[in-house]
Short mmCIF file of C-alpha atoms in Angstrom, two decimals:
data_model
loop_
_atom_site.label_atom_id
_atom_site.label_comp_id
_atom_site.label_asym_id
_atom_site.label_seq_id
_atom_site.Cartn_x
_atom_site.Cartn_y
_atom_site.Cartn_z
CA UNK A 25 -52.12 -91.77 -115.85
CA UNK A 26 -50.45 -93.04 -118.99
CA UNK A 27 -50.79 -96.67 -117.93
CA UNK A 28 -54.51 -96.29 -117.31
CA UNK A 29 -55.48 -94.26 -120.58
CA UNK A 30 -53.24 -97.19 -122.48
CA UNK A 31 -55.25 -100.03 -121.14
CA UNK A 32 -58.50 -98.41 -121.20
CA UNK A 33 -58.39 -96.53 -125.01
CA UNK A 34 -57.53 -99.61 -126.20
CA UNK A 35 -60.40 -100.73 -127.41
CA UNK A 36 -61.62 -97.65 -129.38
CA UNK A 37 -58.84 -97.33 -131.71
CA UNK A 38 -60.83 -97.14 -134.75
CA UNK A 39 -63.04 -94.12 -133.25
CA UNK A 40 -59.68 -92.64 -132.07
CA UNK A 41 -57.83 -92.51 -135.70
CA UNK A 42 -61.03 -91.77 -136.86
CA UNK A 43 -60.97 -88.55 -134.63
CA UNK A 44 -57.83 -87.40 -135.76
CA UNK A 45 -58.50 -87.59 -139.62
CA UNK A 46 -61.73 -85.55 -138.94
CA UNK A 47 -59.84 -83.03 -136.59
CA UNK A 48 -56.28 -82.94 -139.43
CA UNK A 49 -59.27 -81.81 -141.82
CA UNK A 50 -60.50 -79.67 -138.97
CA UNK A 51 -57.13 -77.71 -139.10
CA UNK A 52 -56.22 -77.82 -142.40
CA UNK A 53 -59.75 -75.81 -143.66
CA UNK A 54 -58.94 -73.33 -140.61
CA UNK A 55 -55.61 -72.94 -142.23
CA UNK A 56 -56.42 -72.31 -145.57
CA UNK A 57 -59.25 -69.70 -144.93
CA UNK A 58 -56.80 -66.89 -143.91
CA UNK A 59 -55.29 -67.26 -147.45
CA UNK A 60 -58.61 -67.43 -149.41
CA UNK A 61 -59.61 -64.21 -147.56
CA UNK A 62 -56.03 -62.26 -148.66
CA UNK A 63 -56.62 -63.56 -151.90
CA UNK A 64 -59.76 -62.10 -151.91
CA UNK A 65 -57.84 -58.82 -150.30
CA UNK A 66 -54.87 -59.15 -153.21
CA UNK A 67 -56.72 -60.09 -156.35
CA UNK A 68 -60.30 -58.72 -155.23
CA UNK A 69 -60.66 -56.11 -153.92
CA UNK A 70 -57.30 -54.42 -155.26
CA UNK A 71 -58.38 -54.82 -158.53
CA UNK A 72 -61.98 -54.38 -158.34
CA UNK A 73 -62.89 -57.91 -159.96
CA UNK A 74 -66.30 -58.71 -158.42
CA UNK A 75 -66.15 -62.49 -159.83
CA UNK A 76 -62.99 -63.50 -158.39
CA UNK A 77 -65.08 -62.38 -155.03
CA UNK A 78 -67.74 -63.91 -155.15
CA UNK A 79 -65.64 -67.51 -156.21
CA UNK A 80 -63.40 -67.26 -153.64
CA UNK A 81 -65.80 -66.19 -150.87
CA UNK A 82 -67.99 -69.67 -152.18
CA UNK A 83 -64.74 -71.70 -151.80
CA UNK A 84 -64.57 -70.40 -148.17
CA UNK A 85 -68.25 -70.70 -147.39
CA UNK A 86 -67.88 -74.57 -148.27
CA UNK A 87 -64.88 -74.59 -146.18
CA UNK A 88 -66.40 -73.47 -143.19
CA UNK A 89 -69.01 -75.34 -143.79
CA UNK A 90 -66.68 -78.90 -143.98
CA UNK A 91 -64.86 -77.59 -141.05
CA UNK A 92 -68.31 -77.56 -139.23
CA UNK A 93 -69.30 -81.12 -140.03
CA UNK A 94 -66.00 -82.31 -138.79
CA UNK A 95 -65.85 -80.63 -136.04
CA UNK A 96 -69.57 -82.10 -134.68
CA UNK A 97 -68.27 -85.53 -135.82
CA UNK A 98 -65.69 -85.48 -133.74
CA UNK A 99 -66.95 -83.96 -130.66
CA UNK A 100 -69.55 -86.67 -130.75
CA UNK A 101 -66.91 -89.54 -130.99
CA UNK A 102 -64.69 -87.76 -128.38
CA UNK A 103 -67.91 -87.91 -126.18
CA UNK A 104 -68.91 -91.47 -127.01
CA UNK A 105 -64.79 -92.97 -126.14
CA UNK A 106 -64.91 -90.36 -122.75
CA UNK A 107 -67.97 -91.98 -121.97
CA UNK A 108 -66.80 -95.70 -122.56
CA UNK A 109 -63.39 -94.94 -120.97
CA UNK A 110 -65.68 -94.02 -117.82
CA UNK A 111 -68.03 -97.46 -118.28
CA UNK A 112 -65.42 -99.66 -118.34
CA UNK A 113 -62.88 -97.99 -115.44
CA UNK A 114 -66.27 -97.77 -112.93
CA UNK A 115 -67.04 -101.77 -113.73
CA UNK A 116 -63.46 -102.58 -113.12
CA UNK A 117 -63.02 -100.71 -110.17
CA UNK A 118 -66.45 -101.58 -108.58
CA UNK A 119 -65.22 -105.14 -109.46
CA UNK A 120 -61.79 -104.86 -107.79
CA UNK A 121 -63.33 -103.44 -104.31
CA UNK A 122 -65.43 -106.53 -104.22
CA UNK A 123 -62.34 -108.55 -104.34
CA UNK A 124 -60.44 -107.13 -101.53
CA UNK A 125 -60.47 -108.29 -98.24
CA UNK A 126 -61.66 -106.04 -95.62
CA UNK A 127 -58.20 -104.93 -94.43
CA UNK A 128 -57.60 -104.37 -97.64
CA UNK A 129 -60.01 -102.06 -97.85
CA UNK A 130 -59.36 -100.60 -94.85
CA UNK A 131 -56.22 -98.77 -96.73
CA UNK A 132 -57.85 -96.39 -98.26
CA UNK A 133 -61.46 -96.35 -96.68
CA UNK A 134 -65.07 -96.48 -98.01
CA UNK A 135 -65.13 -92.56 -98.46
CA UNK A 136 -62.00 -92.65 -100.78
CA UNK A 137 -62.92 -95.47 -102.57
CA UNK A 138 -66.51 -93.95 -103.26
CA UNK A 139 -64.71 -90.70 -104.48
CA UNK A 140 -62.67 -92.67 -106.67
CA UNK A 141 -65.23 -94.60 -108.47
CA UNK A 142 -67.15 -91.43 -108.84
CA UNK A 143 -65.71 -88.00 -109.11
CA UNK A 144 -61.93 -89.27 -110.11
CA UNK A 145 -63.44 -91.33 -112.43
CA UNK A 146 -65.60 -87.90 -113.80
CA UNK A 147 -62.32 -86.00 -114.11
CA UNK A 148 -60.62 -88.56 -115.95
CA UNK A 149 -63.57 -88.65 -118.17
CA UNK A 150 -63.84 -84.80 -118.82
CA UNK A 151 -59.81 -84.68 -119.54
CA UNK A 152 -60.60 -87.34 -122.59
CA UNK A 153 -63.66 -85.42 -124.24
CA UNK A 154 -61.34 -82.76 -124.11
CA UNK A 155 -58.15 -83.86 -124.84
CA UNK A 156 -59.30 -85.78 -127.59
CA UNK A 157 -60.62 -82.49 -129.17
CA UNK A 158 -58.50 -79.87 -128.17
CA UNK A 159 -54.87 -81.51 -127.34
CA UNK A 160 -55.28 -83.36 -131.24
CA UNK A 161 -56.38 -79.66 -132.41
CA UNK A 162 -54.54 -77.00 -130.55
CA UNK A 163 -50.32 -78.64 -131.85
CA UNK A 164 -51.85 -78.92 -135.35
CA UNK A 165 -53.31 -75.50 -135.40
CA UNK A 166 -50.05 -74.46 -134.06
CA UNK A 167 -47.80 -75.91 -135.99
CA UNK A 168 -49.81 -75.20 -139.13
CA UNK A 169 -50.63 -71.51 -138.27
CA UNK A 170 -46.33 -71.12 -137.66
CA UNK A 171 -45.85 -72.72 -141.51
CA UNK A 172 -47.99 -70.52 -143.09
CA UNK A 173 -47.10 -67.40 -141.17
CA UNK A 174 -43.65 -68.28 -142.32
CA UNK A 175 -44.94 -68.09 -146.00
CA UNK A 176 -46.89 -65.01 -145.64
CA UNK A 177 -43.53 -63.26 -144.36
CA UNK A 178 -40.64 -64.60 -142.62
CA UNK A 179 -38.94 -60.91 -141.35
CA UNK A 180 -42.55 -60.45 -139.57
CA UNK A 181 -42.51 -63.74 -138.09
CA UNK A 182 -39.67 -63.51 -136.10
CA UNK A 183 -42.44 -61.77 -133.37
CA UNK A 184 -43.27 -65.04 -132.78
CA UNK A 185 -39.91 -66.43 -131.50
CA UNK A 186 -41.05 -63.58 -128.96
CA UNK A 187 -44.41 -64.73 -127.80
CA UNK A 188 -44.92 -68.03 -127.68
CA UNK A 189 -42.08 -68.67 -125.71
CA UNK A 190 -42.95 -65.87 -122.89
CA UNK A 191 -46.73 -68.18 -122.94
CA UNK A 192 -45.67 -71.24 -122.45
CA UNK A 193 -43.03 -70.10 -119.36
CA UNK A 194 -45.96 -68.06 -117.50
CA UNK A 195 -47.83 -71.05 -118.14
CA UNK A 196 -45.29 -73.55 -116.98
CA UNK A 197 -45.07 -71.72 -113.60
CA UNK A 198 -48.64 -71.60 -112.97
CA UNK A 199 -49.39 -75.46 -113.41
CA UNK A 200 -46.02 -75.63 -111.67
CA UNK A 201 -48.26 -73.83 -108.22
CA UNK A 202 -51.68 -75.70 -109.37
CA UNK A 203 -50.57 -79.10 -109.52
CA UNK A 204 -50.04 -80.18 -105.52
CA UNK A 205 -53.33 -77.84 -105.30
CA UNK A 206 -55.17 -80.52 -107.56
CA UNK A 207 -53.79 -83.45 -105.33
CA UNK A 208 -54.80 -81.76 -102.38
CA UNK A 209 -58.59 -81.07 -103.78
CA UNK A 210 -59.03 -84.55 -103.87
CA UNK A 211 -58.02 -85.22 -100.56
CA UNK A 212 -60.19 -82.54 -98.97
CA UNK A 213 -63.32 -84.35 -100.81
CA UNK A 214 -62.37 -87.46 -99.82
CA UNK A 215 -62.71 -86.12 -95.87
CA UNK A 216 -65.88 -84.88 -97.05
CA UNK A 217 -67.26 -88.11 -97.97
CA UNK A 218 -66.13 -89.79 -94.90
CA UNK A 219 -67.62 -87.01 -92.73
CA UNK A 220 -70.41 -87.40 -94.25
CA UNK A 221 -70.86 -91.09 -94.33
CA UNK A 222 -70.21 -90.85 -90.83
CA UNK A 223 -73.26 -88.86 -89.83
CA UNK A 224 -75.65 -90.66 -91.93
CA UNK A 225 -74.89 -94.05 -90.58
CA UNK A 226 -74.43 -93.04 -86.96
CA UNK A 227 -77.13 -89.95 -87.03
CA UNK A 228 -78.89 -92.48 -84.01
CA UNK A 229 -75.94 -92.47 -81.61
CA UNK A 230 -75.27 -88.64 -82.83
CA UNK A 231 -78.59 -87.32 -81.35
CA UNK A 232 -78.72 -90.19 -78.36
CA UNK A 233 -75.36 -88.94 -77.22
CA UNK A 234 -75.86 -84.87 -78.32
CA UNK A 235 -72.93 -84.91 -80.80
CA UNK A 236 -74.98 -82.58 -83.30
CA UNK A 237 -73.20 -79.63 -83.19
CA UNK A 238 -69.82 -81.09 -82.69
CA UNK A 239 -70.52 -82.94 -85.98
CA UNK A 240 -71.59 -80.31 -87.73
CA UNK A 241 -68.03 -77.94 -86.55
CA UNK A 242 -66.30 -81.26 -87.76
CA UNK A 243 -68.13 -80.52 -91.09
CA UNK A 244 -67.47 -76.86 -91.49
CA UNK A 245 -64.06 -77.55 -90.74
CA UNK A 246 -63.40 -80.09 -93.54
CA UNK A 247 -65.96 -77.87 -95.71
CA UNK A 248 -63.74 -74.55 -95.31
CA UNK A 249 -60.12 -76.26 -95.72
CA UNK A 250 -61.73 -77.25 -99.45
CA UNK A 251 -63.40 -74.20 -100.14
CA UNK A 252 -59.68 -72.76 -98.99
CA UNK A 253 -57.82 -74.94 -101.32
CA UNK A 254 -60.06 -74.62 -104.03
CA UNK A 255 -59.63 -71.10 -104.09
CA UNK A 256 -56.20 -70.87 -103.70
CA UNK A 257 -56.57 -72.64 -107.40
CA UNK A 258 -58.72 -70.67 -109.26
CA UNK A 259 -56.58 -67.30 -107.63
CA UNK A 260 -53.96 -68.82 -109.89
CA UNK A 261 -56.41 -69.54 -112.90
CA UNK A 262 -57.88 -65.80 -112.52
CA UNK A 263 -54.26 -64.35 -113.23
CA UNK A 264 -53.34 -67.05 -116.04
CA UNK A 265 -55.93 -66.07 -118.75
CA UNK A 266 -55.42 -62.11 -118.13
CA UNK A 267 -51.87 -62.16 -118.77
CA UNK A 268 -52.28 -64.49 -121.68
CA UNK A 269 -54.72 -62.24 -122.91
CA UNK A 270 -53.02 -59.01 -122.81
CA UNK A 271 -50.02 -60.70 -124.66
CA UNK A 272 -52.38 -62.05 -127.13
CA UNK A 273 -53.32 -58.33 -127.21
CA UNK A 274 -49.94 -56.98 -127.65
CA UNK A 275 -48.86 -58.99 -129.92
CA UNK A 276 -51.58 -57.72 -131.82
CA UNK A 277 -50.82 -54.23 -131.92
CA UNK A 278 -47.35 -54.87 -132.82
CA UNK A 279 -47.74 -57.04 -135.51
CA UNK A 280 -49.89 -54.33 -137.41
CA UNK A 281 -47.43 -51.49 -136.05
CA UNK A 282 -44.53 -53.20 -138.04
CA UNK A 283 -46.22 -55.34 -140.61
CA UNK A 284 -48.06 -51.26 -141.24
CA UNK A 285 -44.99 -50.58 -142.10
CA UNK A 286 -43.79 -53.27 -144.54
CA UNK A 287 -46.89 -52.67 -146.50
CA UNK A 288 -45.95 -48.74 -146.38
CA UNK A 289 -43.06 -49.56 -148.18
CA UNK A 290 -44.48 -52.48 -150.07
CA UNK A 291 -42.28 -54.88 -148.73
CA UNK A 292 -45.67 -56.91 -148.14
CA UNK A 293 -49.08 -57.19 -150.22
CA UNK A 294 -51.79 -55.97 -147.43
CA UNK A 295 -53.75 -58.66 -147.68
CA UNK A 296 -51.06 -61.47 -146.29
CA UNK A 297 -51.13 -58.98 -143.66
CA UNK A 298 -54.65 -59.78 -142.83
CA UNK A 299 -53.60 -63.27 -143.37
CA UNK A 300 -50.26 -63.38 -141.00
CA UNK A 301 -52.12 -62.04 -138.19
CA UNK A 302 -54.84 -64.64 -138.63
CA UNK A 303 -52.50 -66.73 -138.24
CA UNK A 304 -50.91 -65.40 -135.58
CA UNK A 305 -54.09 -65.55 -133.54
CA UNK A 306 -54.72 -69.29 -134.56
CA UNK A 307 -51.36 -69.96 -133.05
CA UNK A 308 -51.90 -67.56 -129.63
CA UNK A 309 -55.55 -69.29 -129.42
CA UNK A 310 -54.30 -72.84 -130.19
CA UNK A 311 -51.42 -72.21 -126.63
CA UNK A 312 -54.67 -70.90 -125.15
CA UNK A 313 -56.54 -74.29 -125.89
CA UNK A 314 -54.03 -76.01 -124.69
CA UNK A 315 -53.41 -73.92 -121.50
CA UNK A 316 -57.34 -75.14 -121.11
CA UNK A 317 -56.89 -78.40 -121.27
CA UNK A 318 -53.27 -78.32 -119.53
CA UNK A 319 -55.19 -77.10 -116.60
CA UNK A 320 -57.76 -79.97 -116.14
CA UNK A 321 -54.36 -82.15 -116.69
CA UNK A 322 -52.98 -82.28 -113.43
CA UNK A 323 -56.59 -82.60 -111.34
CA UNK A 324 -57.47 -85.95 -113.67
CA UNK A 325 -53.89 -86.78 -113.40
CA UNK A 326 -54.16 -87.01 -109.92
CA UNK A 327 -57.30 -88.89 -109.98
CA UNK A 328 -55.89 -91.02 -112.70
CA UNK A 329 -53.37 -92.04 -110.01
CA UNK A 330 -55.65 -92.71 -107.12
CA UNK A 331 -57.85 -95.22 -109.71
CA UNK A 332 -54.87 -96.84 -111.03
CA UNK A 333 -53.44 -97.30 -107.35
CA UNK A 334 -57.11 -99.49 -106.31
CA UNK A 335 -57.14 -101.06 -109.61
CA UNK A 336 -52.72 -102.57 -109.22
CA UNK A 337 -53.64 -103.99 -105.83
CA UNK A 338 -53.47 -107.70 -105.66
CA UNK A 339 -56.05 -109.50 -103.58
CA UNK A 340 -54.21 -111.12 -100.59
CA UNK A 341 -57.27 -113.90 -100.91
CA UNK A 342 -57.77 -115.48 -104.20
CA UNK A 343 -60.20 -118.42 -104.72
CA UNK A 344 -58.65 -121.55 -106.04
CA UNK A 345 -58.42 -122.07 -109.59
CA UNK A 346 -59.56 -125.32 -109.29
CA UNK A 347 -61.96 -125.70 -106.13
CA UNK A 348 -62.09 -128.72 -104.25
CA UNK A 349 -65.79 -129.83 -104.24
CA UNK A 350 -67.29 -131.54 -101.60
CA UNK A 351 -69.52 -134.45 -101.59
CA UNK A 352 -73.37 -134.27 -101.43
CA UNK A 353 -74.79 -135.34 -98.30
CA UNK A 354 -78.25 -137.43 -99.29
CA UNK A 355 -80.22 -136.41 -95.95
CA UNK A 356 -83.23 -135.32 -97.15
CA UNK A 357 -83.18 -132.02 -95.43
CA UNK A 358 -81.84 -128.61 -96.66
CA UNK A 359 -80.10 -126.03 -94.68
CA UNK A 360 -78.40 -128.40 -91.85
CA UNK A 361 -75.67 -127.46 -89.98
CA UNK A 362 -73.19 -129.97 -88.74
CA UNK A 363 -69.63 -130.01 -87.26
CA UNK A 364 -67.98 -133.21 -87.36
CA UNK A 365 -64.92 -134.06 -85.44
CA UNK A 366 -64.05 -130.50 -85.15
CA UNK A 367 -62.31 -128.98 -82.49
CA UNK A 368 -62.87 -125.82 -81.16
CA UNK A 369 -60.83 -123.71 -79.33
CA UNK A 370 -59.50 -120.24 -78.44
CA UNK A 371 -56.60 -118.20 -77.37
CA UNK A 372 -58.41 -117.73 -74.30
CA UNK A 373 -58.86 -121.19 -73.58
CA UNK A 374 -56.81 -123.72 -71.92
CA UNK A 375 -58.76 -127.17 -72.47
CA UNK A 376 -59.10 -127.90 -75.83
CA UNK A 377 -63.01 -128.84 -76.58
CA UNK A 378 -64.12 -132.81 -77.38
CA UNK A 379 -62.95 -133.57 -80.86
CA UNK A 380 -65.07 -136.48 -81.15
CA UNK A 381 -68.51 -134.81 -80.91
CA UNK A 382 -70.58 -134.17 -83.15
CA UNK A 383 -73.49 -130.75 -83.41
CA UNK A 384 -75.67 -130.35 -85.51
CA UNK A 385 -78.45 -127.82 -86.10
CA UNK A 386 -81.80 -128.27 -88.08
CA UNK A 387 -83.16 -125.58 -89.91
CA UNK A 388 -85.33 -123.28 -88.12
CA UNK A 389 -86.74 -119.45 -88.37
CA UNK A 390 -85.26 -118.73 -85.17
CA UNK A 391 -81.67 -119.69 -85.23
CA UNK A 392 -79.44 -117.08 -85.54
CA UNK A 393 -75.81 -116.79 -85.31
CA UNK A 394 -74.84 -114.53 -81.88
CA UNK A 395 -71.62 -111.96 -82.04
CA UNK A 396 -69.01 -111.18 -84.61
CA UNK A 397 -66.57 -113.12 -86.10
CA UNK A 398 -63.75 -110.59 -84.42
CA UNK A 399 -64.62 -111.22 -81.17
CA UNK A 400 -62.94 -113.84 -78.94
CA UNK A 401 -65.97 -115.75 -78.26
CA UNK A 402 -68.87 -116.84 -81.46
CA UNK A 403 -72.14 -118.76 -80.40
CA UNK A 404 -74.88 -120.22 -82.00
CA UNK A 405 -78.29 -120.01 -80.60
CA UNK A 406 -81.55 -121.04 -81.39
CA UNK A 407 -85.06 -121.26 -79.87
CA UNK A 408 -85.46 -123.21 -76.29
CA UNK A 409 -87.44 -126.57 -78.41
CA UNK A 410 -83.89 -127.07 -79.82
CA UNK A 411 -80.57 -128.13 -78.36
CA UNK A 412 -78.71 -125.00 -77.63
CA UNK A 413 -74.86 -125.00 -79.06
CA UNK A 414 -72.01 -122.63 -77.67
CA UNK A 415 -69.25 -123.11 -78.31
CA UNK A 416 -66.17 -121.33 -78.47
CA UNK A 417 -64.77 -119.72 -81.62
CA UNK A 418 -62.24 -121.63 -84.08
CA UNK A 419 -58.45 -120.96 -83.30
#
């Protein structure tokens, strides 16, 4: 996953940096409203002075407003390098399949290459929009909202040695469960496609032979261990963001239980109050985000790994770098056909065929070559005005 995001973010590392300055001033106006608004609180409303309201609530009005124009800048850059990362891994991909040979291809199938240039290609695409958003915004949130929690009041902040920790290990263990679920996911569509590639370009011998129903138990089948696995995922998913919830909850109530009580004995102004547990809910949210985000992770991780795998494969058959070109014939006539001291033989064969003859076939609407190149025996034929040539294939 790494390797592939590397090669294929390269190029937009001007919209990238310019992402992260927009979402730093992202976080830093999210930080520094909580501390306008117990300012407001401290110096305000405690004292009655309507002015220092009204200048203070401006400042944060053309905070938020910043904050918004950054934030739609960025999404629409995140968007535009998600999108390009997509372009350019679907034309390299598509371009790598048409250099493989056809046991090459044969590795992985047509189904599971089709799902890889398509729907891995859409997860990788959807972790990047996202990522680039949320992953650059969630650790600077954090990290921010922990500083100036710390300055608001340090005994109070000890709650969050508490709660962050107890996230991130009930987190840990669900990804832990989800991840070979994500692996699997892909697998099951990959049968999917095959299944159904299946029926559509055999739906002829299907009905000829009465293999309808049989098909379509072959589908269920593959349909239902999907719909299985995908459910066994979001089981997990539907427990994570309860729990994580109800300790962003609790912490909640216990953080104004005891921070009630350092303002009872005016141990702390009530307005950082207001202000810690801002905070405190910037930093819950921001493990939230990333919980979010950490969930598409190991689904496009997974895909990431099934593109990269198509895209490392060496072609076993490589055109010359420089071609031998062979001379022009001046006959006068396009499209001929000729074998020229060329023997012919095959493993069936005993006799080896004349290598001094000479065939050769004028161009005609009716001349067609007979059987496929994997059988033991190739012919050419053509209509009955011409001289018919069989001939056995080339060892």
């Amino acid at each position: 996953m790494r390797r592939l995001f590397l090669t294929y973010l390269r190029p937009f590392r001007l919209r990238i940096g310019l992402i992260v300055l927009l979402i730093l001033g992202q976080a830093v106006g999210n930080l520094y409203l909580p501390t306008l608004n117990a300012d407001i609180i401290n110096y305000g409303v405690a004292r009655g002075d309507t002015g220092y309201i009204l200048r203070t609530g401006g400042i944060m009005l053309g905070v938020a407003f910043l904050v918004i124009i950054f934030t739609v800048i960025a999404a629409y850059n995140s968007a535009r390098v998600a999108m390009g990362l997509g372009r350019d891994v679907r034309r390299d991909l598509y371009r790598k399949v048409q250099s493989l040979s056809t046991s090459e291809m044969g590795r992985w199938g047509t189904p599971s290459l089709i799902t890889r240039n398509t729907n891995d290609v859409q997860q990788v695409q959807m972790v990047v929009a996202v990522g680039l958003s949320l992953m650059l915004f969630a650790p600077m949130m954090a990290i921010g909202g922990i500083i100036m929690a710390l300055r608001q009041d340090r005994p109070l902040s000890i709650s969050l040695a508490i709660i962050v920790p107890i996230m991130l290990v009930f987190l840990l263990l669900i990804l832990r469960r989800a991840i070979p679920l994500f692996r699997t996911i892909q697998a099951r569509l990959d049968r999917i496609n095959q299944i159904m590639r299946e029926n559509l370009g055999g739906v002829r011998v299907i009905r000829a032979f009465a293999r309808t129903l049989y098909e379509r138990k072959r589908f269920a089948a593959a349909n239902q261990e999907l719909t299985d696995t995908t459910y066994r995922v979001f089981r997990l998913f539907a427990v994570l963001f309860p729990v994580l919830f109800t300790i962003v909850n609790l912490s909640t109530v216990g953080i104004m239980w005891f921070g009630g009580m350092r303002v009872d004995s005016g141990a702390m102004p009530i307005g950082n109050l207001f202000a810690f547990i801002a905070y405190v809910m910037q930093i819950l949210f921001s493990v939230l985000m990333t919980t979010m985000v950490a969930a598409m992770i190991p689904r496009a991780a997974a895909s990431a790994g099934r593109i990269q795998e198509v895209l490392s494969v060496e072609p076993a058959i490589r055109d010359p770098v420089k071609p031998v070109v062979l001379p022009v014939r001046t006959t006068g006539r396009r499209g001929l056909v000729e074998f020229e001291d060329v023997e012919f033989r095959s493993q069936t064969l005993i006799e080896r065929a004349p290598n001094d003859s000479m065939r050769s076939k004028s161009p005609s609407p009716s001349t067609s070559p007979a059987g496929a190149t994997t059988v033991p025996a190739a012919s050419c034929s053509s209509s009955p005005t011409n001289e018919a040539l069989a001939t056995s294939s080339i060892a």
